Tab-separated table of C-alpha atoms in Angstrom:
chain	number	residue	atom	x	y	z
P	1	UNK	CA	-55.381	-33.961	12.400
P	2	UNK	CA	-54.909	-30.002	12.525
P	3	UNK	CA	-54.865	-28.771	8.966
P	4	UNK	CA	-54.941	-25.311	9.316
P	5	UNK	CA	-51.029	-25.325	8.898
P	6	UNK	CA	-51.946	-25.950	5.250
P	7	UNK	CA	-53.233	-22.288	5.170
P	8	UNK	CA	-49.989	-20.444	6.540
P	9	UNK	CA	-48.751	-20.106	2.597
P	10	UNK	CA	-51.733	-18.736	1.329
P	11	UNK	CA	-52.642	-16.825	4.304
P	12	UNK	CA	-49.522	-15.118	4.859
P	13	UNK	CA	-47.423	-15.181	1.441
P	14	UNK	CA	-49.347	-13.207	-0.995
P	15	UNK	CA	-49.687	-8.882	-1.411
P	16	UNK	CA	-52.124	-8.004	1.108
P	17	UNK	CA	-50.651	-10.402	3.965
P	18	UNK	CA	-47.473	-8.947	3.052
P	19	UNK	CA	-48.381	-5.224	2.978
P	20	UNK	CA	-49.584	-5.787	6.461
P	21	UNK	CA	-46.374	-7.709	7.654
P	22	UNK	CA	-44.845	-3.885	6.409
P	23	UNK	CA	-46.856	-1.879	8.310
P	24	UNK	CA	-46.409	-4.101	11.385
P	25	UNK	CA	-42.596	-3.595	11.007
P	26	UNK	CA	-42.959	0.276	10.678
P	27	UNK	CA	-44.202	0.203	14.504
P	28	UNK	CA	-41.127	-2.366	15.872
P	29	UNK	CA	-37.987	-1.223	17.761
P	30	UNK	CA	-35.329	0.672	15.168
P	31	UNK	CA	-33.077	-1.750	15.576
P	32	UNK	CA	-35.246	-4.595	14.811
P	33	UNK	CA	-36.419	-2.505	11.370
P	34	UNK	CA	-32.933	-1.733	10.191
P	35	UNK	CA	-32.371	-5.497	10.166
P	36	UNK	CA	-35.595	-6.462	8.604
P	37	UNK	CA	-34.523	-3.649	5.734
P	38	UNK	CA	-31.474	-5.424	5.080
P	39	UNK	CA	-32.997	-8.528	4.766
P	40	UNK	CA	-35.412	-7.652	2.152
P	41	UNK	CA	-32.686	-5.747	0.462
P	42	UNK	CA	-30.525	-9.344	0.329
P	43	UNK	CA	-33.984	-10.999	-0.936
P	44	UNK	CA	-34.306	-9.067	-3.535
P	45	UNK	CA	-30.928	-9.135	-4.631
P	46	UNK	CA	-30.875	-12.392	-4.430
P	47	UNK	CA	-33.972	-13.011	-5.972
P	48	UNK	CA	-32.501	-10.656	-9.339
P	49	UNK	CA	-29.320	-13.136	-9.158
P	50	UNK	CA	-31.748	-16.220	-9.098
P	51	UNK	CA	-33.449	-14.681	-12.220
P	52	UNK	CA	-30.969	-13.890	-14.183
P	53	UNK	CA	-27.767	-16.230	-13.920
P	54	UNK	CA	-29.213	-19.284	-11.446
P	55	UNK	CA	-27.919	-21.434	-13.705
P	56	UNK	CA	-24.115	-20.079	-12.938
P	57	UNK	CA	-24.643	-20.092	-8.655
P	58	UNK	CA	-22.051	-21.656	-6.698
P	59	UNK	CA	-22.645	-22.898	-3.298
P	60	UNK	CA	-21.815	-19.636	-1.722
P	61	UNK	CA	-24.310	-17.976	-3.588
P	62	UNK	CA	-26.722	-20.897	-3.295
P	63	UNK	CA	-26.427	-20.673	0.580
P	64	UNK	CA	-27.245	-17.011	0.922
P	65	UNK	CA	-30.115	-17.188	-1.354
P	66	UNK	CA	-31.273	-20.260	1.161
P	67	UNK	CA	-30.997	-17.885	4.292
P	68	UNK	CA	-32.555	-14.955	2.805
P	69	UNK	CA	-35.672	-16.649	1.410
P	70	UNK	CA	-35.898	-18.909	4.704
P	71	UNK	CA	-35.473	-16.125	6.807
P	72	UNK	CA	-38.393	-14.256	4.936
P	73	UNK	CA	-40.967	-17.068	4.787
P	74	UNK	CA	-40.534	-17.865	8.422
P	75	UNK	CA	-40.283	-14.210	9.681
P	76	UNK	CA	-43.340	-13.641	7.557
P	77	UNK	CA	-45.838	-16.441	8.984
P	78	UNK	CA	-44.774	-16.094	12.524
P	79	UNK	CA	-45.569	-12.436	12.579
P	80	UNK	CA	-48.903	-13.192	11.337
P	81	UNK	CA	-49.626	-16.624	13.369
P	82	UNK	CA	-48.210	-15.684	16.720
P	83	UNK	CA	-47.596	-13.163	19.039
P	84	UNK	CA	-43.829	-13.866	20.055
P	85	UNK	CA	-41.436	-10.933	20.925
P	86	UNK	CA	-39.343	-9.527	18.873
P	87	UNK	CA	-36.061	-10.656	19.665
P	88	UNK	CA	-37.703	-14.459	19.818
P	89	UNK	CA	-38.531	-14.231	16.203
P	90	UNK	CA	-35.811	-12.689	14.628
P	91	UNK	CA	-33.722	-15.994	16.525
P	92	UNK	CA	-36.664	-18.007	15.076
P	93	UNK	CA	-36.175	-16.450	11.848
P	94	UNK	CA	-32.360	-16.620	11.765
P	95	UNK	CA	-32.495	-20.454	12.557
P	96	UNK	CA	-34.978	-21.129	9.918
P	97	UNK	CA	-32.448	-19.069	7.402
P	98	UNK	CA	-29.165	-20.947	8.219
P	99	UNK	CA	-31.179	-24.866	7.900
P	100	UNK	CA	-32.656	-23.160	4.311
P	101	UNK	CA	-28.912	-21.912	3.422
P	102	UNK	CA	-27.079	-25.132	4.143
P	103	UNK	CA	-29.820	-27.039	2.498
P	104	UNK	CA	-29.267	-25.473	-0.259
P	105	UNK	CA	-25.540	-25.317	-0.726
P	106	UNK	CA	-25.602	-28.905	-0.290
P	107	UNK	CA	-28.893	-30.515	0.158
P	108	UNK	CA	-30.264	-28.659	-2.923
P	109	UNK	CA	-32.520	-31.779	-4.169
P	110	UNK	CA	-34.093	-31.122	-0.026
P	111	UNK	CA	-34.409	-27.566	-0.348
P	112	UNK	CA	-35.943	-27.491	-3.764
P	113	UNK	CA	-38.838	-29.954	-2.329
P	114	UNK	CA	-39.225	-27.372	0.287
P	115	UNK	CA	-39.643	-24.560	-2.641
P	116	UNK	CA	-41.799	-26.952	-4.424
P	117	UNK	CA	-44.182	-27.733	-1.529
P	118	UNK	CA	-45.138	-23.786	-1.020
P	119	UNK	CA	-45.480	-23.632	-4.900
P	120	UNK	CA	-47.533	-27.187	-4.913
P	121	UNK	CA	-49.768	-25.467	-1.919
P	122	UNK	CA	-50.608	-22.451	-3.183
P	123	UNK	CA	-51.096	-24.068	-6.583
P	124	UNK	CA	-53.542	-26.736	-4.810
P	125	UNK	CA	-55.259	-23.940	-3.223
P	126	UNK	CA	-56.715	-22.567	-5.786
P	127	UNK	CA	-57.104	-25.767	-8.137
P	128	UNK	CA	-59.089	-27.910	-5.949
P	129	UNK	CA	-62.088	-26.008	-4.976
P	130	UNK	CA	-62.481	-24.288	-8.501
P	131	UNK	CA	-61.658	-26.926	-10.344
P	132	UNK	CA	-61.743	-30.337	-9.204
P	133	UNK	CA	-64.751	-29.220	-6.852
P	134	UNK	CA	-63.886	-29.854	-3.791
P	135	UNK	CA	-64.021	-28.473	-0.078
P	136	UNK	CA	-60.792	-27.427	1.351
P	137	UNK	CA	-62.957	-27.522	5.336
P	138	UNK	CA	-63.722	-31.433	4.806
P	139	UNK	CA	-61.131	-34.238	4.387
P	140	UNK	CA	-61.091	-35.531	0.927
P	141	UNK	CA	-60.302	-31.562	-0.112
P	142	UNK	CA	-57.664	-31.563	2.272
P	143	UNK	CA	-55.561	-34.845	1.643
P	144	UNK	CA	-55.794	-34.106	-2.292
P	145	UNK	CA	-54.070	-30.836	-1.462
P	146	UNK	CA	-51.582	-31.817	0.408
P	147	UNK	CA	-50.941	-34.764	-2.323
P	148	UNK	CA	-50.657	-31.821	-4.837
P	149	UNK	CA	-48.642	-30.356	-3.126
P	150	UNK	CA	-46.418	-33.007	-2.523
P	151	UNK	CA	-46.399	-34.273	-5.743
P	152	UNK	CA	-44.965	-30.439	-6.750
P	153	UNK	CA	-42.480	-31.090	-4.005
P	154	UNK	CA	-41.234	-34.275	-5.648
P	155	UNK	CA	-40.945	-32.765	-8.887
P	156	UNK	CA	-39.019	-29.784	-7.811
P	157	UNK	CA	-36.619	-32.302	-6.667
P	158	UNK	CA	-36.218	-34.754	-9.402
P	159	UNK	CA	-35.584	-31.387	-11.380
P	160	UNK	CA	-33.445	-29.418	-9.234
P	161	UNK	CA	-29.932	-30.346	-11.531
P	162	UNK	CA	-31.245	-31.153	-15.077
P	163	UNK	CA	-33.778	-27.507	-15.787
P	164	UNK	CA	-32.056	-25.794	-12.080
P	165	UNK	CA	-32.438	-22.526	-14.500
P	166	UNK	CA	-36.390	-23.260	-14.894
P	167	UNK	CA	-36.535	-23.317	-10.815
P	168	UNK	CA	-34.547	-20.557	-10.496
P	169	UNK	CA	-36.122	-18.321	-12.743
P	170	UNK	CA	-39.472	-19.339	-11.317
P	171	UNK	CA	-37.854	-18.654	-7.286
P	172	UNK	CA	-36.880	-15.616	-8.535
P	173	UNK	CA	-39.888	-13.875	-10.569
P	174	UNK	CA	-42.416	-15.102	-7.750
P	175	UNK	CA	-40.411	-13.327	-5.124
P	176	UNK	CA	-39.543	-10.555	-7.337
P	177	UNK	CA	-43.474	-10.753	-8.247
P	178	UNK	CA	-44.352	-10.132	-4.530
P	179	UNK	CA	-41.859	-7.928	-3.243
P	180	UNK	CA	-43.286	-5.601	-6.436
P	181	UNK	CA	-46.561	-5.857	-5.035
P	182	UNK	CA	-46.697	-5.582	-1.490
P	183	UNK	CA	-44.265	-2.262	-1.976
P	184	UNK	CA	-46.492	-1.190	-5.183
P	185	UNK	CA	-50.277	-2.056	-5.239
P	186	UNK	CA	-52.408	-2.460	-8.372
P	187	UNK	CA	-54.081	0.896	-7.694
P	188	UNK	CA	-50.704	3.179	-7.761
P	189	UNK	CA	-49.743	1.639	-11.031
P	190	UNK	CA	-50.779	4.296	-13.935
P	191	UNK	CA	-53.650	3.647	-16.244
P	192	UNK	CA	-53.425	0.027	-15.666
P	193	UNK	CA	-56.899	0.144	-13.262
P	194	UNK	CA	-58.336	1.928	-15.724
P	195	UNK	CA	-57.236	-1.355	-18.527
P	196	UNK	CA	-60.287	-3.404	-17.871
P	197	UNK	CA	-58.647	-6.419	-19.603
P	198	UNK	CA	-56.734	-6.511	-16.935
P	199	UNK	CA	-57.819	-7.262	-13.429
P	200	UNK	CA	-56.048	-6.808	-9.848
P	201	UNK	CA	-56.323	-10.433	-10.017
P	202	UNK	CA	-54.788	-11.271	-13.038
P	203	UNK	CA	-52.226	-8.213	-12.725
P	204	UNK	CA	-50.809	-10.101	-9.283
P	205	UNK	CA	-50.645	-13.731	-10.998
P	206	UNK	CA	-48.806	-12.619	-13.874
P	207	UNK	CA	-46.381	-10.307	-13.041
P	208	UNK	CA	-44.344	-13.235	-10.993
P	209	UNK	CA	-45.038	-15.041	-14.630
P	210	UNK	CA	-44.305	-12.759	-16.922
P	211	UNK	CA	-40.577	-12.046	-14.334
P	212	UNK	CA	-39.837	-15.879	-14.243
P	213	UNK	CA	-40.229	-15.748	-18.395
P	214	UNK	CA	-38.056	-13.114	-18.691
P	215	UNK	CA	-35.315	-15.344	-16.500
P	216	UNK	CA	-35.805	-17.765	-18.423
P	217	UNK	CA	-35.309	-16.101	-21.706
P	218	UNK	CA	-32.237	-14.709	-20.069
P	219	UNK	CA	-30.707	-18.256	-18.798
P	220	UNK	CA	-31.796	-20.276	-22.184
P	221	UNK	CA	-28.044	-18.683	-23.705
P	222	UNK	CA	-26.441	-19.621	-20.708
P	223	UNK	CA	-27.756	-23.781	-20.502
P	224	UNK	CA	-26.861	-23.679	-24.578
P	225	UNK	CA	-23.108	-22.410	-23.918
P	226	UNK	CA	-22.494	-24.793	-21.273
P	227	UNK	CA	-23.697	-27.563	-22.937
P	228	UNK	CA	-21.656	-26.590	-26.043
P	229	UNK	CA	-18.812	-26.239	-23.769
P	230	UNK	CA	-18.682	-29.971	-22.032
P	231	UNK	CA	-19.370	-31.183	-25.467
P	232	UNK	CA	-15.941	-29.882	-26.465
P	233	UNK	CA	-14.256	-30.415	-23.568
P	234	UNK	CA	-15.580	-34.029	-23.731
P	235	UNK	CA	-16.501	-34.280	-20.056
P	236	UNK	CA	-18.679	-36.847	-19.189
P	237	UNK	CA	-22.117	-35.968	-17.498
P	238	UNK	CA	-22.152	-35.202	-13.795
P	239	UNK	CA	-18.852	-33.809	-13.711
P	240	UNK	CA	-20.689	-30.172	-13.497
P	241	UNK	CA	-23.860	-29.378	-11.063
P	242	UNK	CA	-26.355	-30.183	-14.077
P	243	UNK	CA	-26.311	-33.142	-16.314
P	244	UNK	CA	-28.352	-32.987	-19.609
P	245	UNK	CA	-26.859	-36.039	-21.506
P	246	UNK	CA	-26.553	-39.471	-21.024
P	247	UNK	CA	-23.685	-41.911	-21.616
P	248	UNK	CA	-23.621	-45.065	-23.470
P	249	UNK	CA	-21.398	-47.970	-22.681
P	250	UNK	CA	-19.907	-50.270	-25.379
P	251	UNK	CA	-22.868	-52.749	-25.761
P	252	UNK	CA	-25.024	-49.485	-27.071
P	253	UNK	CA	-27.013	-49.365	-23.464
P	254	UNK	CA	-27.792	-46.651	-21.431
P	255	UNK	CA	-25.674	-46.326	-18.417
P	256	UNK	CA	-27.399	-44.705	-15.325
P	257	UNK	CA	-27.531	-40.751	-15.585
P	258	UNK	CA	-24.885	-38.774	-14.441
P	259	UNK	CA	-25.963	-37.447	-11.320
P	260	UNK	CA	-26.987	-41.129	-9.991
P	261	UNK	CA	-23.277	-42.052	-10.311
P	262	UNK	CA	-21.843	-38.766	-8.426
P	263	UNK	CA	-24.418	-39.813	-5.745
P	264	UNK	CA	-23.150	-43.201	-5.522
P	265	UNK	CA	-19.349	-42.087	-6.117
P	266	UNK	CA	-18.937	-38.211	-4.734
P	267	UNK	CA	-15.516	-38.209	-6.462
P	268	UNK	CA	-16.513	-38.736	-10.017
P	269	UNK	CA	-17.377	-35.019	-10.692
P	270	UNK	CA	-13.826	-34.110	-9.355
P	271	UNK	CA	-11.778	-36.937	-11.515
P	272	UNK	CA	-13.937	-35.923	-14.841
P	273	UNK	CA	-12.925	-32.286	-14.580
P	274	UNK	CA	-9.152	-33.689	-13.370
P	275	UNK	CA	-9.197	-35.915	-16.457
P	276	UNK	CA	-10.977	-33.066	-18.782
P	277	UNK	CA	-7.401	-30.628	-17.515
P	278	UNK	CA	-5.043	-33.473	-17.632
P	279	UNK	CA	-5.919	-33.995	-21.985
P	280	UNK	CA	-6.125	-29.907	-22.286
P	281	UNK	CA	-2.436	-30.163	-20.509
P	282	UNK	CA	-1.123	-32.722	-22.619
P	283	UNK	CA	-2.263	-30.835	-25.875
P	284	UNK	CA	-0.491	-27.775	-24.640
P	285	UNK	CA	2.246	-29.866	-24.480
P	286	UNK	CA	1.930	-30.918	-27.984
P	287	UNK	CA	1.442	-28.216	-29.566
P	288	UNK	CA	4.162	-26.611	-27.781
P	289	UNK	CA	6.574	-29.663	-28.732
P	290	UNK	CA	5.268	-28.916	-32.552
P	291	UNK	CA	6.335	-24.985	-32.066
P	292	UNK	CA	9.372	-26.070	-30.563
P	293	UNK	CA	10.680	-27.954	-33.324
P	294	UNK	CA	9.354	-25.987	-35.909
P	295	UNK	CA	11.364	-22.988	-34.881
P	296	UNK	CA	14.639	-25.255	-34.406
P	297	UNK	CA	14.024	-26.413	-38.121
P	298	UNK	CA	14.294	-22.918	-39.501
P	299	UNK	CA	16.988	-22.348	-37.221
P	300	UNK	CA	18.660	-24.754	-38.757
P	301	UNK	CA	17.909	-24.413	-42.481
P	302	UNK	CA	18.916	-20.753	-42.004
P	303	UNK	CA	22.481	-22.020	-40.464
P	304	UNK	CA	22.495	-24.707	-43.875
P	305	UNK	CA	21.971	-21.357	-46.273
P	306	UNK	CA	24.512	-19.651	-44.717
P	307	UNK	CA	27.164	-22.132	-45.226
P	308	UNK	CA	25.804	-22.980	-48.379
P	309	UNK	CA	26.233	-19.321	-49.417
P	310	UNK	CA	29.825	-19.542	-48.243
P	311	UNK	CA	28.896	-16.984	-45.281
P	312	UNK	CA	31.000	-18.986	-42.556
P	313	UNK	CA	32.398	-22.143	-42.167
P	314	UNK	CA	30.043	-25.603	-40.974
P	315	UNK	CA	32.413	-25.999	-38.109
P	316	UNK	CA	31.208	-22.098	-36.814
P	317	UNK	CA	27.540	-22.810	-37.862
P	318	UNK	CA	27.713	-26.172	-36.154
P	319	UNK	CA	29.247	-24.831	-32.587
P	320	UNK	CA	26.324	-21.806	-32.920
P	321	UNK	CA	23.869	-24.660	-33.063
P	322	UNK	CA	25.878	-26.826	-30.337
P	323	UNK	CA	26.711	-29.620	-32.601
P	324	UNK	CA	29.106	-31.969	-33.710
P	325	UNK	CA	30.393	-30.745	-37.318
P	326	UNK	CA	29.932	-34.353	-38.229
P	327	UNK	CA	26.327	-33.974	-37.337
P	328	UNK	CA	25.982	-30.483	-38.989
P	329	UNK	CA	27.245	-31.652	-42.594
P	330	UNK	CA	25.039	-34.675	-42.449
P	331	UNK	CA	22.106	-32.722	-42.231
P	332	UNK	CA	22.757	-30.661	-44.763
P	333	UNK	CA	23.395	-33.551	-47.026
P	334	UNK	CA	19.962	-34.725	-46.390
P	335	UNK	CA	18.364	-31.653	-46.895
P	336	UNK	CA	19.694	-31.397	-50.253
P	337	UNK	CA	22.436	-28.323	-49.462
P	338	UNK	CA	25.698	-27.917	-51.320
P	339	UNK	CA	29.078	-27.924	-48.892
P	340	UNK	CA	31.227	-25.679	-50.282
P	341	UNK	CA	34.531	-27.341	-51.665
P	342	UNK	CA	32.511	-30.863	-51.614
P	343	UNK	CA	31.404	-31.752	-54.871
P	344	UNK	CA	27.734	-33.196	-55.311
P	345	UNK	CA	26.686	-36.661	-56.749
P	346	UNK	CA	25.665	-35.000	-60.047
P	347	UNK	CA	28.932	-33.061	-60.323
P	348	UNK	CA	30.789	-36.431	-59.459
P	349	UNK	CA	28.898	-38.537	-62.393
């Protein structure tokens, strides 16, 4: 089995691999360079929205971030692995950037194993010959990275709905991380070569860390405000993109999570919400009702006053209202009003 496919990630994804890929665009066509600028221009930008609100991406938004980093990873390697034309790799590229958008606008839990996978690699990479102590030319080496990095794969997966805001923020600060240093090396930076606390090394592992904390810190407000929000709205989980409770049934036993039953029934997620507006409706309704006849009871006690006080007759006040008289005078018996020229029980006795 060929395993040098394992390599491509670290090979061609990191500063120096990606500073070259730069230079090597500088000498392509002009046409060919103002669409590779755009492209890392979208990356980026998408990258910032990944960092900062992936918790609140639609589909839309989900798809071009798929496309752009796609298109980048598979751009990057083939420039580096092989020696295809130009307008062969940018049709390479493009394909591999429409599968990654639609995967992620709807195969997320596919895409995110995909993310996981380069993460898991270049993760493995490093652990396995430093420290687990083995050789990444001979076999055992090999098949223990690739089960690392499957195993990050899986995990990406199983967490793509429930902490999507942890992935995101991580997407986003690694790419972030790299784009900073390819475009600005460790040596153009001000003082910090001369900080000796802090190596080239260390400088290029962190920065993507120290980004993807920052994201995080950002999105932690968001996660808290939705979750406050489906609490009051009472809507059951899965009937958003992320679930983060679970629902009991009668008997006091967990049901299965949310996002199991929206796999099993797509609907569910569109009948909680419809449900969720239907009681929001009916309270508008109610409290609107409660308005209603509040105002037509003042309306009325103002009419029972004016009679009262000998202002106009109850047959005028009644056909203002659009009543019977018979109906007018009876209310203002029961709400305790004098008729003029009617005498009262205690007048009576």
């Amino acid at each position: 089995m060929n395993w040098e496919w394992m390599n491509l990630v670290t090979d061609y994804l990191n500063p120096d691999a990606l500073t070259e890929c730069r230079n090597r665009i500088m000498q392509m066509s002009i046409w060919m360079q103002g669409i590779l600028v755009g492209i890392v221009f979208l990356l980026a930008g998408c990258a910032l929205l990944e960092l900062l609100c992936g918790l609140q991406m639609q589909k839309y938004a989900r798809s071009v971030t798929g496309f752009a980093v796609g298109f980048a990873v598979c751009f990057v390697i083939l420039q580096g692995y092989t020696d295809i034309d130009e307008v062969r790799l940018l049709l390479y590229a493009l394909a591999a950037g429409a599968v990654c958008g639609i995967l992620n606008a709807f195969l997320e839990r596919v895409f995110q194993f995909a993310v996981g996978f380069l993460f898991g690699t270049a993760f493995a990479t490093w652990l396995v010959p430093e420290i687990l102590k083995k050789d990444l030319t001979e076999n055992p080496g090999r098949i223990l990275r690739l089960v690392i990095a499957i195993a990050a794969g899986a995990l990406f997966a199983l967490l793509a709905k429930k902490l999507r805001f942890l992935l995101a923020a991580l997407l986003g600060g690694t790419i972030l991380g790299l784009l900073t240093e390819s475009f600005v090396s460790y040596a153009q930076i001000p003082y910090l070569p001369e900080m000796r606390e802090l190596s080239e090394g260390m400088y290029r592992n962190i920065l993507p860390l120290a980004l993807a904390g920052i994201g995080i810190l950002i999105q932690l407000p968001q996660l808290v405000s939705r979750i406050r929000t489906e609490r009051e709205l009472r809507i059951p989980p899965g009937s958003a993109d992320d679930n983060y409770f679970t629902v009991h049934d009668g008997a006091g036993q967990p049901e299965e999570s949310g996002q199991e039953k929206t796999e099993e029934n797509p609907t569910q997620a569109e009948l909680n919400i419809a449900e969720a507006e239907a009681v929001l409706v009916e309270k508008a309704r109610e409290l609107a009702l409660a308005a209603s006849r509040s105002a037509e009871d003042i309306r009325l006690r103002e009419r029972y006053e004016d009679v009262e006080q000998g202002l106009y007759s109850p047959e005028a006040a009644a056909e203002r209202l659009g009543i019977s008289e018979e109906t007018f005078l009876e209310g203002m018996r029961q709400g305790g009003f004098r008729i003029p020229g009617e005498e009262t029980p205690e007048e009576k006795a």
